[in-house]
Amino acid sequence: DSGVTQTPKHLITATGQRVTLRCSPRSGDLSVYWYQQSLDQGLQFLIQYYNGEERAKGNILERFSAQQFPDLHSELNLSSLELGDSALYFCASSVSRGASGANVLTFGAGSRLTVL
Amino acid sequence: QKEVEQDPGPLSVPEGAIVSLNCTYSNSAFQYFMWYRQYSRKGPELLMYTYSSGNKEDGRFTAQVDKSSKYISLFIRDSQPSDSATYLCAMSDNYGQNFVFGPGTRLSVLP
């Protein structure tokens, strides 16, 4: 168990629908990152939040949105779903390592979304 | 040119072989270098983490960073079938916020 919790683990829905994926970061981590990984593809960075504020945005579609709440959990909302949105969605939180202040990412187990 | 390049493989080796996995990058601002292992349909897990140039060893794994060549490597000694996974290199800048991942190399260790 990495300490990053993602729900649901699996989700099957239809085109045009809307879903919400939830992430609870490791205790004490302030940053949450969202990644999309399609079948046999690399990790595509979607968006980062730090302590409730959007910090960086990657290749996130306008149909997708996210937020981080005061308790630091985050939600990724995917709307008007298309077949091509079927993928694994990972949440990661960042951990400080040593005096350098460097961060590494700790990933959750992912949410597998299937759009039919 | 992509920011991080990595041979996607697949790479197949016999059990006990030494495996070399590599990434090249273009952004000289990267200071932190990581290797993640990802089993099929699972979340990536951190294997090794290094700062700036140099080597770091952890059991059967050795990470090398050559910033002058913008080249990083992960060596796996005495490879085991359980090492079969996709290996992702990742790097970030000095603020440790901007993470960039390579596409991953799929490794199969055959018994």
CSV table of C-alpha atoms in Angstrom, one decimal:
chain,number,residue,atom,x,y,z
A,1,ASP,CA,0.0,0.0,0.0
A,2,SER,CA,1.6,3.2,-1.2
A,3,GLY,CA,-0.5,5.4,1.0
A,4,VAL,CA,-2.2,7.1,-1.9
A,5,THR,CA,-5.8,5.9,-2.2
A,6,GLN,CA,-7.8,6.0,-5.4
A,7,THR,CA,-11.5,5.2,-5.9
A,8,PRO,CA,-13.1,3.6,-7.7
A,9,LYS,CA,-10.7,0.9,-8.9
A,10,HIS,CA,-12.8,0.1,-11.9
A,11,LEU,CA,-15.5,2.0,-13.7
A,12,ILE,CA,-17.5,1.1,-16.8
A,13,THR,CA,-19.7,3.7,-18.3
A,14,ALA,CA,-21.2,4.8,-21.6
A,15,THR,CA,-20.2,7.5,-24.1
A,16,GLY,CA,-21.6,11.0,-23.2
A,17,GLN,CA,-21.6,10.2,-19.4
A,18,ARG,CA,-19.8,12.0,-16.6
A,19,VAL,CA,-17.6,10.3,-13.9
A,20,THR,CA,-15.7,11.5,-10.9
A,21,LEU,CA,-12.5,9.9,-9.8
A,22,ARG,CA,-11.3,10.5,-6.2
A,23,CYS,CA,-7.8,10.5,-4.7
A,24,SER,CA,-6.6,10.8,-1.1
A,25,PRO,CA,-2.9,11.7,-1.0
A,26,ARG,CA,-0.3,10.3,1.5
A,27,SER,CA,-0.6,11.8,4.9
A,28,GLY,CA,1.2,15.1,5.0
A,29,ASP,CA,1.6,15.4,1.2
A,30,LEU,CA,0.3,18.7,-0.1
A,31,SER,CA,0.6,18.2,-3.8
A,32,VAL,CA,-1.6,16.0,-6.0
A,33,TYR,CA,-0.9,15.1,-9.6
A,34,TRP,CA,-3.2,13.4,-12.1
A,35,TYR,CA,-2.0,11.3,-15.0
A,36,GLN,CA,-3.7,9.4,-17.8
A,37,GLN,CA,-2.3,6.2,-19.2
A,38,SER,CA,-3.9,4.7,-22.2
A,39,LEU,CA,-3.2,1.0,-23.2
A,40,ASP,CA,0.5,0.5,-23.8
A,41,GLN,CA,1.1,4.2,-23.6
A,42,GLY,CA,3.2,6.4,-21.4
A,43,LEU,CA,2.0,8.5,-18.5
A,44,GLN,CA,0.4,11.7,-19.7
A,45,PHE,CA,0.4,14.5,-17.1
A,46,LEU,CA,-3.0,16.1,-16.7
A,47,ILE,CA,-2.9,18.6,-13.8
A,48,GLN,CA,-1.3,19.3,-10.5
A,49,TYR,CA,-2.7,20.9,-7.3
A,50,TYR,CA,-0.8,22.2,-4.3
A,51,ASN,CA,-2.6,22.8,-1.1
A,52,GLY,CA,-5.8,23.5,-2.9
A,53,GLU,CA,-4.5,25.7,-5.7
A,54,GLU,CA,-3.9,24.6,-9.3
A,55,ARG,CA,-0.1,24.6,-9.8
A,56,ALA,CA,0.4,23.2,-13.3
A,57,LYS,CA,-1.7,22.1,-16.2
A,58,GLY,CA,-0.7,19.5,-18.8
A,59,ASN,CA,-2.6,18.0,-21.7
A,60,ILE,CA,-5.9,18.1,-20.0
A,61,LEU,CA,-9.0,18.3,-22.2
A,62,GLU,CA,-11.6,21.0,-21.6
A,63,ARG,CA,-14.1,18.2,-20.8
A,64,PHE,CA,-11.9,17.3,-17.8
A,65,SER,CA,-11.6,19.3,-14.6
A,66,ALA,CA,-10.2,18.7,-11.2
A,67,GLN,CA,-10.1,20.3,-7.8
A,68,GLN,CA,-8.3,19.8,-4.5
A,69,PHE,CA,-10.4,20.2,-1.3
A,70,PRO,CA,-9.3,21.7,2.1
A,71,ASP,CA,-8.7,18.2,3.4
A,72,LEU,CA,-6.3,17.7,0.5
A,73,HIS,CA,-8.2,15.0,-1.3
A,74,SER,CA,-8.7,15.6,-5.0
A,75,GLU,CA,-11.3,14.8,-7.6
A,76,LEU,CA,-10.9,14.5,-11.3
A,77,ASN,CA,-14.1,15.0,-13.2
A,78,LEU,CA,-14.5,13.6,-16.7
A,79,SER,CA,-17.5,14.7,-18.7
A,80,SER,CA,-19.0,14.0,-22.2
A,81,LEU,CA,-17.0,10.8,-22.2
A,82,GLU,CA,-15.7,9.4,-25.5
A,83,LEU,CA,-14.4,5.9,-26.3
A,84,GLY,CA,-10.9,7.3,-26.4
A,85,ASP,CA,-11.1,8.4,-22.7
A,86,SER,CA,-10.8,4.7,-21.7
A,87,ALA,CA,-7.6,4.5,-19.8
A,88,LEU,CA,-6.0,4.1,-16.4
A,89,TYR,CA,-6.1,7.3,-14.4
A,90,PHE,CA,-3.4,7.7,-11.7
A,91,CYS,CA,-3.1,10.0,-8.9
A,92,ALA,CA,0.2,10.7,-7.3
A,93,SER,CA,1.3,12.8,-4.3
A,94,SER,CA,4.7,14.3,-3.7
A,95,VAL,CA,7.0,13.5,-0.8
A,96,SER,CA,9.9,15.7,0.4
A,97,ARG,CA,13.2,13.9,0.6
A,98,GLY,CA,15.9,15.4,2.7
A,99,ALA,CA,17.2,18.9,3.1
A,100,SER,CA,17.4,19.5,-0.6
A,101,GLY,CA,13.6,19.7,-0.6
A,102,ALA,CA,13.5,17.4,-3.5
A,103,ASN,CA,10.2,15.6,-4.2
A,104,VAL,CA,9.4,12.2,-5.6
A,105,LEU,CA,6.0,11.0,-6.7
A,106,THR,CA,4.1,8.3,-4.9
A,107,PHE,CA,1.4,6.8,-7.1
A,108,GLY,CA,-1.9,5.3,-6.2
A,109,ALA,CA,-3.1,2.0,-7.7
A,110,GLY,CA,-5.1,3.8,-10.4
A,111,SER,CA,-8.7,4.0,-11.5
A,112,ARG,CA,-9.5,2.0,-14.7
A,113,LEU,CA,-12.1,3.7,-16.8
A,114,THR,CA,-13.8,1.8,-19.6
A,115,VAL,CA,-16.1,3.8,-21.9
A,116,LEU,CA,-18.5,1.7,-24.0
B,1,GLN,CA,12.8,16.4,-30.0
B,2,LYS,CA,11.0,14.9,-27.0
B,3,GLU,CA,12.1,16.1,-23.6
B,4,VAL,CA,12.8,12.5,-22.4
B,5,GLU,CA,13.6,9.6,-24.7
B,6,GLN,CA,13.6,6.0,-23.8
B,7,ASP,CA,13.8,2.8,-25.8
B,8,PRO,CA,10.3,1.2,-25.5
B,9,GLY,CA,11.6,-2.3,-26.0
B,10,PRO,CA,10.4,-4.9,-25.4
B,11,LEU,CA,13.6,-6.2,-24.0
B,12,SER,CA,13.9,-9.9,-23.3
B,13,VAL,CA,16.8,-11.3,-21.2
B,14,PRO,CA,17.5,-14.7,-19.6
B,15,GLU,CA,17.3,-15.0,-15.8
B,16,GLY,CA,20.5,-13.9,-14.2
B,17,ALA,CA,21.5,-11.5,-16.9
B,18,ILE,CA,22.6,-7.9,-16.3
B,19,VAL,CA,20.0,-5.5,-17.6
B,20,SER,CA,20.8,-1.9,-18.8
B,21,LEU,CA,18.0,0.5,-19.2
B,22,ASN,CA,18.6,4.1,-20.4
B,23,CYS,CA,17.1,7.5,-20.9
B,24,THR,CA,18.3,10.6,-22.6
B,25,TYR,CA,16.9,14.0,-22.0
B,26,SER,CA,17.2,17.5,-23.4
B,27,ASN,CA,16.4,19.9,-20.6
B,28,SER,CA,19.6,20.9,-18.6
B,29,ALA,CA,17.4,22.2,-15.8
B,30,PHE,CA,16.6,18.6,-14.6
B,31,GLN,CA,18.3,17.9,-11.3
B,32,TYR,CA,16.4,15.0,-9.8
B,33,PHE,CA,16.3,11.6,-11.6
B,34,MET,CA,14.1,8.7,-10.7
B,35,TRP,CA,13.3,5.2,-11.9
B,36,TYR,CA,9.9,3.7,-11.5
B,37,ARG,CA,8.8,0.1,-12.0
B,38,GLN,CA,5.3,-0.5,-13.2
B,39,TYR,CA,3.8,-4.0,-13.3
B,40,SER,CA,1.0,-4.5,-15.8
B,41,ARG,CA,-2.1,-2.3,-15.0
B,42,LYS,CA,-0.6,-1.3,-11.6
B,43,GLY,CA,0.6,2.0,-10.3
B,44,PRO,CA,4.2,2.9,-10.8
B,45,GLU,CA,6.4,2.4,-7.8
B,46,LEU,CA,9.6,4.3,-7.0
B,47,LEU,CA,12.8,2.2,-7.4
B,48,MET,CA,15.7,4.6,-7.3
B,49,TYR,CA,16.1,8.3,-6.8
B,50,THR,CA,19.3,10.4,-7.4
B,51,TYR,CA,20.2,14.0,-7.4
B,52,SER,CA,22.5,15.5,-10.0
B,53,SER,CA,25.4,13.4,-11.4
B,54,GLY,CA,26.8,10.2,-10.0
B,55,ASN,CA,25.9,6.6,-9.1
B,56,LYS,CA,23.6,5.2,-6.5
B,57,GLU,CA,23.3,1.5,-5.6
B,58,ASP,CA,20.5,-0.3,-3.8
B,59,GLY,CA,20.7,-4.1,-3.7
B,60,ARG,CA,20.7,-5.4,-7.3
B,61,PHE,CA,19.9,-2.0,-8.7
B,62,THR,CA,22.3,0.8,-9.7
B,63,ALA,CA,21.3,4.1,-11.1
B,64,GLN,CA,23.8,6.3,-13.0
B,65,VAL,CA,23.4,9.9,-14.0
B,66,ASP,CA,25.7,11.7,-16.5
B,67,LYS,CA,24.5,15.3,-16.7
B,68,SER,CA,27.2,16.3,-19.1
B,69,SER,CA,25.8,13.8,-21.6
B,70,LYS,CA,22.2,14.2,-20.5
B,71,TYR,CA,22.0,10.4,-20.0
B,72,ILE,CA,20.8,8.2,-17.2
B,73,SER,CA,20.9,4.5,-16.7
B,74,LEU,CA,19.5,1.8,-14.5
B,75,PHE,CA,21.4,-1.5,-14.1
B,76,ILE,CA,19.8,-4.6,-12.8
B,77,ARG,CA,22.1,-7.4,-11.7
B,78,ASP,CA,21.1,-11.0,-11.4
B,79,SER,CA,17.8,-10.3,-13.0
B,80,GLN,CA,14.8,-12.3,-11.9
B,81,PRO,CA,11.5,-13.2,-13.6
B,82,SER,CA,9.9,-10.9,-10.9
B,83,ASP,CA,11.8,-8.0,-12.5
B,84,SER,CA,9.6,-8.3,-15.6
B,85,ALA,CA,7.8,-5.0,-15.8
B,86,THR,CA,7.9,-1.6,-17.5
B,87,TYR,CA,10.6,0.7,-16.3
B,88,LEU,CA,9.9,4.4,-16.4
B,89,CYS,CA,12.6,7.1,-16.0
B,90,ALA,CA,11.5,10.4,-14.6
B,91,MET,CA,13.1,13.7,-13.9
B,92,SER,CA,12.3,17.0,-12.3
B,93,ASP,CA,13.8,20.5,-12.0
B,94,ASN,CA,15.5,22.0,-9.0
B,95,TYR,CA,12.2,22.9,-7.5
B,96,GLY,CA,11.1,19.3,-7.6
B,97,GLN,CA,7.7,20.2,-9.0
B,98,ASN,CA,7.9,19.7,-12.8
B,99,PHE,CA,8.1,16.0,-13.4
B,100,VAL,CA,8.7,14.5,-16.9
B,101,PHE,CA,8.4,10.8,-17.6
B,102,GLY,CA,9.9,8.7,-20.3
B,103,PRO,CA,7.6,6.4,-22.2
B,104,GLY,CA,8.9,3.3,-20.4
B,105,THR,CA,10.9,0.2,-21.4
B,106,ARG,CA,9.1,-3.1,-21.2
B,107,LEU,CA,11.4,-5.8,-19.7
B,108,SER,CA,10.8,-9.5,-19.8
B,109,VAL,CA,13.2,-11.8,-17.8
B,110,LEU,CA,12.8,-15.3,-18.9
B,111,PRO,CA,13.3,-18.2,-16.5
